[in-house]
mmCIF file of C-alpha atoms in Angstrom:
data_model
loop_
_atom_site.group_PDB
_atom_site.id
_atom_site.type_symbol
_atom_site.label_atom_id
_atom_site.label_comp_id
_atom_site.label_asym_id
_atom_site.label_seq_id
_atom_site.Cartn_x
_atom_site.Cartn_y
_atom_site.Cartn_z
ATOM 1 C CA UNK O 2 82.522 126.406 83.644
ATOM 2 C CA UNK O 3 79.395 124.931 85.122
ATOM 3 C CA UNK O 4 77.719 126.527 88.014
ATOM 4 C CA UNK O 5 78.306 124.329 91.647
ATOM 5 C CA UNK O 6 76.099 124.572 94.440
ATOM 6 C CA UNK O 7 77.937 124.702 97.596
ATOM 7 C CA UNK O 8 76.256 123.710 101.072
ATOM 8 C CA UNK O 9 78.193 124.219 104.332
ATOM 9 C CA UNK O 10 77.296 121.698 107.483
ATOM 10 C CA UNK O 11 77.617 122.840 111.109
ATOM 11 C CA UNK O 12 80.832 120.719 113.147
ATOM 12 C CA UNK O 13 80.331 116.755 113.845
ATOM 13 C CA UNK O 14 81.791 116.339 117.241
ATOM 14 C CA UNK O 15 82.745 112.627 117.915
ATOM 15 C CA UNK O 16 81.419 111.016 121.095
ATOM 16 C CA UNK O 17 83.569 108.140 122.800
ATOM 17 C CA UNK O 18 82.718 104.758 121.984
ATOM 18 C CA UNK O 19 83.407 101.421 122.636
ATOM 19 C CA UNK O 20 84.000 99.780 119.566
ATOM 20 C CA UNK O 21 84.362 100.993 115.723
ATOM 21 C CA UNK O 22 81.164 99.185 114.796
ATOM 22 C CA UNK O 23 79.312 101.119 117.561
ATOM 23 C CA UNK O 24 80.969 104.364 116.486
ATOM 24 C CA UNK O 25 79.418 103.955 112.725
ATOM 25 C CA UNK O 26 76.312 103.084 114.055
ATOM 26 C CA UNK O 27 75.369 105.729 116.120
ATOM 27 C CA UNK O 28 77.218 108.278 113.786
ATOM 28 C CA UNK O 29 73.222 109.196 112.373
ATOM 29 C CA UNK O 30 72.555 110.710 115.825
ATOM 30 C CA UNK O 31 75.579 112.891 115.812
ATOM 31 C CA UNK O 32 74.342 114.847 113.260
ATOM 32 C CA UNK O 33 72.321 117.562 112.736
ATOM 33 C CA UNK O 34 69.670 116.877 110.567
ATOM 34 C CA UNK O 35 70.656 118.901 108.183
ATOM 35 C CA UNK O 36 74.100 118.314 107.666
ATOM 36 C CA UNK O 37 72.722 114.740 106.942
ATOM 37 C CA UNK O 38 70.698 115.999 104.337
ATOM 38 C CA UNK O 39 73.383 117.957 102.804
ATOM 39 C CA UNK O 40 75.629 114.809 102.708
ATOM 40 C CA UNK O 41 72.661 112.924 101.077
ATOM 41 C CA UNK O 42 71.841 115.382 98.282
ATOM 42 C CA UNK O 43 75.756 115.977 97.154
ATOM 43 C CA UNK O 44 77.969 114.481 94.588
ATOM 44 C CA UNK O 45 80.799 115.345 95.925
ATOM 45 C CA UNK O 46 81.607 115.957 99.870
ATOM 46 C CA UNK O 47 84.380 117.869 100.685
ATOM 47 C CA UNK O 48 85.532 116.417 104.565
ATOM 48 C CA UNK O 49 87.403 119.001 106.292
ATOM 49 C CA UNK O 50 89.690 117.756 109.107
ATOM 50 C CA UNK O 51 92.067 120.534 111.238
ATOM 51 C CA UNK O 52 95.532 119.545 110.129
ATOM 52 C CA UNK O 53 97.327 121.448 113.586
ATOM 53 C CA UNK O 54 94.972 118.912 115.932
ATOM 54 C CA UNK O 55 95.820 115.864 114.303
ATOM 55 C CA UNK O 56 94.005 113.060 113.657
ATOM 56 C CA UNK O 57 90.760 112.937 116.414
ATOM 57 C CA UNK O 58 88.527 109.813 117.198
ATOM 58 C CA UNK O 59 85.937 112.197 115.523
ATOM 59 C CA UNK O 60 87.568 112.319 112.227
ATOM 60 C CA UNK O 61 87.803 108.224 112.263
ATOM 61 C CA UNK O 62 84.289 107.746 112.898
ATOM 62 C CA UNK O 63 83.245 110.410 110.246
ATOM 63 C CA UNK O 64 85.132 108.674 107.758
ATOM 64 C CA UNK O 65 83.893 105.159 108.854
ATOM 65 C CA UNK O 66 80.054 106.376 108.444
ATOM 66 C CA UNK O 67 81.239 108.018 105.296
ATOM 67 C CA UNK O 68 82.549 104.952 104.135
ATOM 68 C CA UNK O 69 79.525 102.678 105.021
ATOM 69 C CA UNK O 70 77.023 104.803 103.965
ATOM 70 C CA UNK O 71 78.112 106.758 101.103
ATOM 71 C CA UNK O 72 80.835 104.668 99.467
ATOM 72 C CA UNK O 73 79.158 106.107 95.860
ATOM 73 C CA UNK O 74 80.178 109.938 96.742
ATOM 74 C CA UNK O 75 83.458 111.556 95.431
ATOM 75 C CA UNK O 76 85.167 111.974 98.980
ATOM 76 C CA UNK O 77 87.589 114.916 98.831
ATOM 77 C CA UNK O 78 89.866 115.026 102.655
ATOM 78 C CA UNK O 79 90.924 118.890 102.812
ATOM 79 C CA UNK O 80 93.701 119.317 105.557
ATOM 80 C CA UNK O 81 92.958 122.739 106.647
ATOM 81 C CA UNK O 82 95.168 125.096 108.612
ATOM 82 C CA UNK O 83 98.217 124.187 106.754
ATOM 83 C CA UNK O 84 100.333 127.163 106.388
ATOM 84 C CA UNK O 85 103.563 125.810 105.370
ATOM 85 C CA UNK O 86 103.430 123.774 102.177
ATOM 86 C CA UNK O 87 106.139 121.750 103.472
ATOM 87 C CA UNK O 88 104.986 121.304 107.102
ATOM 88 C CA UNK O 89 101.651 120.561 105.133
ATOM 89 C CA UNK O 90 102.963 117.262 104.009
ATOM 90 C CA UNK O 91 103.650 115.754 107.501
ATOM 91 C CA UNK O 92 100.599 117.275 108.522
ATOM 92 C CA UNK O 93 98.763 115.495 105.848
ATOM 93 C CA UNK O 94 100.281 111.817 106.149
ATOM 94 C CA UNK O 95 98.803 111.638 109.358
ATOM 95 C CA UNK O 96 95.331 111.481 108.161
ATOM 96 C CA UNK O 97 96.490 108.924 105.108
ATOM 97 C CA UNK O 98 94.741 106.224 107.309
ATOM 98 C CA UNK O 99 91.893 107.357 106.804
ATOM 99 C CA UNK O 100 91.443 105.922 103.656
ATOM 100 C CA UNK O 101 90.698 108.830 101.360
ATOM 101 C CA UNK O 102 92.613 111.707 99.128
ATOM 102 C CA UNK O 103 94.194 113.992 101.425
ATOM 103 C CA UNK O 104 95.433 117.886 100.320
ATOM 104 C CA UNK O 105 96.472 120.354 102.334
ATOM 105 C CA UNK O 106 94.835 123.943 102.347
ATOM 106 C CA UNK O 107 94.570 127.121 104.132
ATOM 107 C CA UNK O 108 91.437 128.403 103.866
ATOM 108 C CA UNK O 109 92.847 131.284 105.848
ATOM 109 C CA UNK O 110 95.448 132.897 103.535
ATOM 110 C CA UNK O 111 94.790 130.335 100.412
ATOM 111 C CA UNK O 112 97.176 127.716 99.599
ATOM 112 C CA UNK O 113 95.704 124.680 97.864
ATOM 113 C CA UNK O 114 92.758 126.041 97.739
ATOM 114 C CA UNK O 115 92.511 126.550 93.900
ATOM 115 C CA UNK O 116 93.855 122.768 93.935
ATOM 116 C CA UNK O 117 90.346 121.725 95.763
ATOM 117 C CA UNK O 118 88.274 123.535 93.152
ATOM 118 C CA UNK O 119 90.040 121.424 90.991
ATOM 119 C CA UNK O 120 89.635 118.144 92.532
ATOM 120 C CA UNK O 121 86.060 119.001 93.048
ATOM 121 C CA UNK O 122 85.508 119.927 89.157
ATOM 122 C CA UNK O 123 87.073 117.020 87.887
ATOM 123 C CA UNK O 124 85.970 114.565 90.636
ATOM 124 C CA UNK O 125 82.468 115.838 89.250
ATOM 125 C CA UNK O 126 83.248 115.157 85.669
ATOM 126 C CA UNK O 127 84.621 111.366 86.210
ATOM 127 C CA UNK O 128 81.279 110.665 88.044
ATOM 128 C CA UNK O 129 79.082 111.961 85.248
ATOM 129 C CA UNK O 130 81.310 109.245 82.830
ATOM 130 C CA UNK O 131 81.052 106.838 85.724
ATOM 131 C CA UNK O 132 76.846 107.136 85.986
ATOM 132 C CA UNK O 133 76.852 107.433 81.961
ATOM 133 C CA UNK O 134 78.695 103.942 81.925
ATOM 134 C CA UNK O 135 76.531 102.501 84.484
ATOM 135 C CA UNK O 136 73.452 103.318 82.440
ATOM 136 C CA UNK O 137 74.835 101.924 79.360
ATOM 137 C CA UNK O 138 75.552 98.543 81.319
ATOM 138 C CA UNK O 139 74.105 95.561 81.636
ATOM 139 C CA UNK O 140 72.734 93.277 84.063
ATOM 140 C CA UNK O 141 75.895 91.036 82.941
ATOM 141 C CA UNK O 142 78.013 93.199 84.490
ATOM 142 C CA UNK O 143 80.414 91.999 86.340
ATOM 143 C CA UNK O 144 83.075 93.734 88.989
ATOM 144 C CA UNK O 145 86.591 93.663 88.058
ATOM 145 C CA UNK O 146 89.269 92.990 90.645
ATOM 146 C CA UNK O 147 92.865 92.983 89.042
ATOM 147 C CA UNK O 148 96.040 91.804 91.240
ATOM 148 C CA UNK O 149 99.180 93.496 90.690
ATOM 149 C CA UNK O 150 102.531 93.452 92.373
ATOM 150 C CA UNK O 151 106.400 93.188 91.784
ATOM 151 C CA UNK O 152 107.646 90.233 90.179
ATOM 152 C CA UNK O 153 107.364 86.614 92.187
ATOM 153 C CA UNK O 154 105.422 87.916 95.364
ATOM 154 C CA UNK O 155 103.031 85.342 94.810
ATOM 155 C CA UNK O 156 100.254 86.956 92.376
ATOM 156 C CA UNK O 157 99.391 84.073 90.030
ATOM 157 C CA UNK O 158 98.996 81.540 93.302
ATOM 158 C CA UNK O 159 96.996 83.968 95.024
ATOM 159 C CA UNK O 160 94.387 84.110 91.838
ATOM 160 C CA UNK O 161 94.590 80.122 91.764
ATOM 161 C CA UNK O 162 93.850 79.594 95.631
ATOM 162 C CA UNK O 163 90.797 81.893 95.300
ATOM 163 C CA UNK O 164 88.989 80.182 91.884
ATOM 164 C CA UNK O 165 90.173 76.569 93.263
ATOM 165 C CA UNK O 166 92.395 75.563 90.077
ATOM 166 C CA UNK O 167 95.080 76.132 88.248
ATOM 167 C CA UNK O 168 94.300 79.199 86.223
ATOM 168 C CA UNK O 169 97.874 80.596 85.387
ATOM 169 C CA UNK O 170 100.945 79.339 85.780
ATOM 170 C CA UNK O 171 103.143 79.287 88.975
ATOM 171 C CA UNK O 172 107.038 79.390 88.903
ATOM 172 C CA UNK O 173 109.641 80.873 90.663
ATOM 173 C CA UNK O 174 110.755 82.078 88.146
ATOM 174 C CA UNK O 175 110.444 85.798 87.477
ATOM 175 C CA UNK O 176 108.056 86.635 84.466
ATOM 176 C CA UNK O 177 106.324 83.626 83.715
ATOM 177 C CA UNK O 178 102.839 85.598 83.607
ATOM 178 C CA UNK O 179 103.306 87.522 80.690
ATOM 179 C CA UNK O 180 99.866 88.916 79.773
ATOM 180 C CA UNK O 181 96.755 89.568 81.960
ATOM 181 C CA UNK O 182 95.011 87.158 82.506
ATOM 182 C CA UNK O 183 91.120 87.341 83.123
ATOM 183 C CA UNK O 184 89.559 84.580 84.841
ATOM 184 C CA UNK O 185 85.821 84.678 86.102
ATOM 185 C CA UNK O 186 84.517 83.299 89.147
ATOM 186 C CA UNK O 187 81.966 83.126 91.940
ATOM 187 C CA UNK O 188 81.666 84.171 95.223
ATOM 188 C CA UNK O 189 80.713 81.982 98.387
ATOM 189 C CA UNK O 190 77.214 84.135 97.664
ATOM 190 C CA UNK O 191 76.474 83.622 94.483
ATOM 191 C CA UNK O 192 78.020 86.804 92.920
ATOM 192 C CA UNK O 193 80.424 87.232 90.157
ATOM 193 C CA UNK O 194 83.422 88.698 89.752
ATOM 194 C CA UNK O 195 86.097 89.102 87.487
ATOM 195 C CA UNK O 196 90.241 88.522 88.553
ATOM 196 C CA UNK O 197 92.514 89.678 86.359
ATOM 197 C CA UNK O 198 96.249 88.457 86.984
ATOM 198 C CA UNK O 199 99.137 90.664 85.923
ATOM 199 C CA UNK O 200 102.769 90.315 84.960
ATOM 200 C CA UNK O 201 104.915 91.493 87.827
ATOM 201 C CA UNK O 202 106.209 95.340 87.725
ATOM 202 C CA UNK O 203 109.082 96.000 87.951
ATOM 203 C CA UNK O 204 111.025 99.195 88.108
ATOM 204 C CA UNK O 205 111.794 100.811 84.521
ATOM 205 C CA UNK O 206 115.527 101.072 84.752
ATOM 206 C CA UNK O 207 115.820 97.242 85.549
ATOM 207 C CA UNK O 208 113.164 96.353 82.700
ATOM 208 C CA UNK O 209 115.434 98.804 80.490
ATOM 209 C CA UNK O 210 118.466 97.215 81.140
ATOM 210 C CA UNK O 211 117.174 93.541 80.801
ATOM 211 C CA UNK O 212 116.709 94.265 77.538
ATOM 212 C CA UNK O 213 113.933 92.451 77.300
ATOM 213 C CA UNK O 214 111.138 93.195 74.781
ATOM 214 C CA UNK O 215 108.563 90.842 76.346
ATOM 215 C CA UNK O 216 108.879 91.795 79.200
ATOM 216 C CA UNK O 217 108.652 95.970 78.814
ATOM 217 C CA UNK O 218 105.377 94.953 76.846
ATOM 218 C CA UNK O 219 103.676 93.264 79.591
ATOM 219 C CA UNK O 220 104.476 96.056 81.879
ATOM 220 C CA UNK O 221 102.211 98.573 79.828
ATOM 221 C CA UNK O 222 98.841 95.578 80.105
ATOM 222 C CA UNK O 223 99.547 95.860 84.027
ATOM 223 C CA UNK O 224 99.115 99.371 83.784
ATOM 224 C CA UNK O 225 96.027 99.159 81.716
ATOM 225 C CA UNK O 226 94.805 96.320 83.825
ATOM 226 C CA UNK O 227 94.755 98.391 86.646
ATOM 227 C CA UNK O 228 92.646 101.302 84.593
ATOM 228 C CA UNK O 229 90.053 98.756 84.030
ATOM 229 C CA UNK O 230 89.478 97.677 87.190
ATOM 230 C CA UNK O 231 87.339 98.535 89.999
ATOM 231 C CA UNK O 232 89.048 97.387 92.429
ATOM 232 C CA UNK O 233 93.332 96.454 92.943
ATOM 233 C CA UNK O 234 94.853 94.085 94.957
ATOM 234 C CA UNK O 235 98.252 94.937 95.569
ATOM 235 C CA UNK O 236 100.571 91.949 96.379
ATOM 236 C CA UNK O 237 103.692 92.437 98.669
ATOM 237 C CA UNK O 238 106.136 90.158 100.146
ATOM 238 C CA UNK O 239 105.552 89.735 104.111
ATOM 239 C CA UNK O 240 109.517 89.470 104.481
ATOM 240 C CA UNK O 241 109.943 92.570 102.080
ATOM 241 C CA UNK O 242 107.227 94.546 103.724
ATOM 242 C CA UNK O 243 106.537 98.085 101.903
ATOM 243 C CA UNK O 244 109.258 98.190 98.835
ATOM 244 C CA UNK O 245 109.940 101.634 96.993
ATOM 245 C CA UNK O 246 108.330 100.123 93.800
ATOM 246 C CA UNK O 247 105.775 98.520 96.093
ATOM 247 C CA UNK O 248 105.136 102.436 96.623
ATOM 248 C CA UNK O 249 105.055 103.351 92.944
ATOM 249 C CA UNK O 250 102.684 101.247 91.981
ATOM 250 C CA UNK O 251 100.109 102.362 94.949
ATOM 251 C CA UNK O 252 100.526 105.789 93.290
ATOM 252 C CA UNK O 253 99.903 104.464 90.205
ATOM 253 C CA UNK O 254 96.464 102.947 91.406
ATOM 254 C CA UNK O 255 95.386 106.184 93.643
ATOM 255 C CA UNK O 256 96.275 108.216 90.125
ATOM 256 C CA UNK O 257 93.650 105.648 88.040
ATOM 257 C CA UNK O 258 91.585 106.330 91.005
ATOM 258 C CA UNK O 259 90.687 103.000 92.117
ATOM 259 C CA UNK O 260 90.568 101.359 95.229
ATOM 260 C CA UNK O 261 93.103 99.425 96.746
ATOM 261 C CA UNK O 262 93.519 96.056 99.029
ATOM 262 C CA UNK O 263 96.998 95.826 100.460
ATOM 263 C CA UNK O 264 97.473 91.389 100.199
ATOM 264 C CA UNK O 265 100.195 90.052 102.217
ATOM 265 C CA UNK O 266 101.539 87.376 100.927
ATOM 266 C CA UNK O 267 104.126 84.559 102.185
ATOM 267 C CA UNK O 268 102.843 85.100 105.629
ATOM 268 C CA UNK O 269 104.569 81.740 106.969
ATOM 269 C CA UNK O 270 108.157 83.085 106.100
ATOM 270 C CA UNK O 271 108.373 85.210 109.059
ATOM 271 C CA UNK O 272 109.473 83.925 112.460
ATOM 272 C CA UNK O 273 108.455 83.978 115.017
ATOM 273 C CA UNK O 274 104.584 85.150 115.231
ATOM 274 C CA UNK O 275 102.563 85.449 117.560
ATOM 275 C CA UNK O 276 98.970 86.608 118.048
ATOM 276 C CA UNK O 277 100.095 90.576 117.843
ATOM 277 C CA UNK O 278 102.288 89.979 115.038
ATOM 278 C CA UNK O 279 99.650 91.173 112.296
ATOM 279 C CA UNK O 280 98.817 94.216 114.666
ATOM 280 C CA UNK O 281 102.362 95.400 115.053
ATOM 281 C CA UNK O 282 102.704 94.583 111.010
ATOM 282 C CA UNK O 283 99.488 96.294 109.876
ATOM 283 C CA UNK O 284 100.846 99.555 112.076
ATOM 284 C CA UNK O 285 104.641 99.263 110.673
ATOM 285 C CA UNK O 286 102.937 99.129 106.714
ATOM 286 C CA UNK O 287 100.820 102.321 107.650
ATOM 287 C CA UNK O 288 103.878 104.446 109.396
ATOM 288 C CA UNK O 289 106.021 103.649 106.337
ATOM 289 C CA UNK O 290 103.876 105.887 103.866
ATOM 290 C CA UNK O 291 104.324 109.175 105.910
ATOM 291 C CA UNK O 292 108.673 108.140 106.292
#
């Protein structure tokens, strides 16, 4: 095993702000300089949050200036203090929002701490592959950005709408996008990007008992769709909100290790709205992943 040089920062205390955007900015003077430097010189950070206190405005404005200004480290979120591995779940969905892994430790008496070693060996190894690939490509490259989702939430007319023609085909009936589709296109700034539309995925039993052949094929391209992307838009239904399979597909994504845009579709089938709607939506998508 390779050797790994470990640096330990003093505490970031949070200071109360006015806005999110004001948080992140002034995050730089909330540090010690060398905690900073630390943060700068690592490949991996490993962002320790005390699972008994909850979630803190500190934490969220850690995590926002990790996100802005070191989106290319391998962010590992350790819920310490832990004890109980199965109070340790609820204790960790409450820091899902946050937007990165989550495992509960004890750093105390031990749990999941052999687990973090492991994250942290094999988080190292996937960025070595990741900078080896990056060398190797070339100024051609261009960002892939597949969209995924069950079958009929709207996937193919979501891909259309953005390139501004009809790229795939749009039906209501179930499985008309067979394959994955790659379609390239540019942004409102000049860059380029690559979609790739998916068949929808549904769960196994149902594709089993279908019986059809086509269809259990194109499930498999999803899957690999998603592996060669760099980033996944995951379609759901704004009637259907969160679905189980809705949930096994985000697990398939965080296992591929990619990151992931929740896209609501069908917005103008529910009732009703009004200007809190989205807020009170938003909030009702985020408690569902710790029921």
């Amino acid at each position: 095993m390779d050797e790994l040089a470990i640096t330990t920062t003093i505490g970031m205390e949070g200071i109360p702000l006015a806005s999110r955007e004001a948080a992140v900015a002034r995050m730089p003077s909330m540090i010690e300089k060398q905690a900073t430097a630390a943060v700068e010189e690592s490949s991996a950070i490993i962002f320790l949050v005390d699972g008994q206190a909850s979630l803190t405005a500190a934490d969220v404005e850690i995590a926002d200036w990790l996100r802005k200004h070191y989106s290319n480290k391998f962010v590992i979120l350790a819920v310490n203090k832990c004890e109980s591995p199965k109070k340790g779940i609820m204790q960790v969905s409450v820091f899902w929002t946050l937007g990165f892994s989550s495992l509960p430790i004890s750093a105390l008496s031990g749990p999941g701490t052999g687990e973090l070693l492991d994250l942290v060996c094999s988080g190292l190894a996937k960025l070595e592959v990741s900078e080896d690939l990056h060398e190797e490509q070339d100024e051609d490259y261009v960002p892939a950005i597949s969209i995924v989702g069950r079958p009929n939430v709207g996937k193919s007319s979501i891909l259309n709408a953005l390139v501004g023609e009809d790229r795939t085909i749009v039906s209501p009936i179930n499985g008309t996008t067979r394959d994955a589709i790659d379609t390239e296109f540019t942004g409102p700034d000049g860059e380029k990007f690559r979609l790739i539309d998916t068949a929808g995925i549904r769960k196994r039993a149902v594709v089993a008992s279908s019986g059809s052949t086509t269809e259990a094929l194109s499930v498999n391209p999803a899957f690999r769709a998603i592996r060669r992307s760099d980033v996944v838009a995951l379609v759901i239904e704004a009637m259907a909100c969160i679905t189980e399979q809705d949930f096994k597909i985000a697990e398939r994504i965080e296992k591929e290790g990619k990151g992931c845009l929740i896209v609501v579709n069908k917005w103008d089938t529910i009732p009703n709205k009004n200007q809190q709607t989205a807020v009170y939506y938003e909030q009702d998508v985020r408690d569902s992943q710790s029921r």
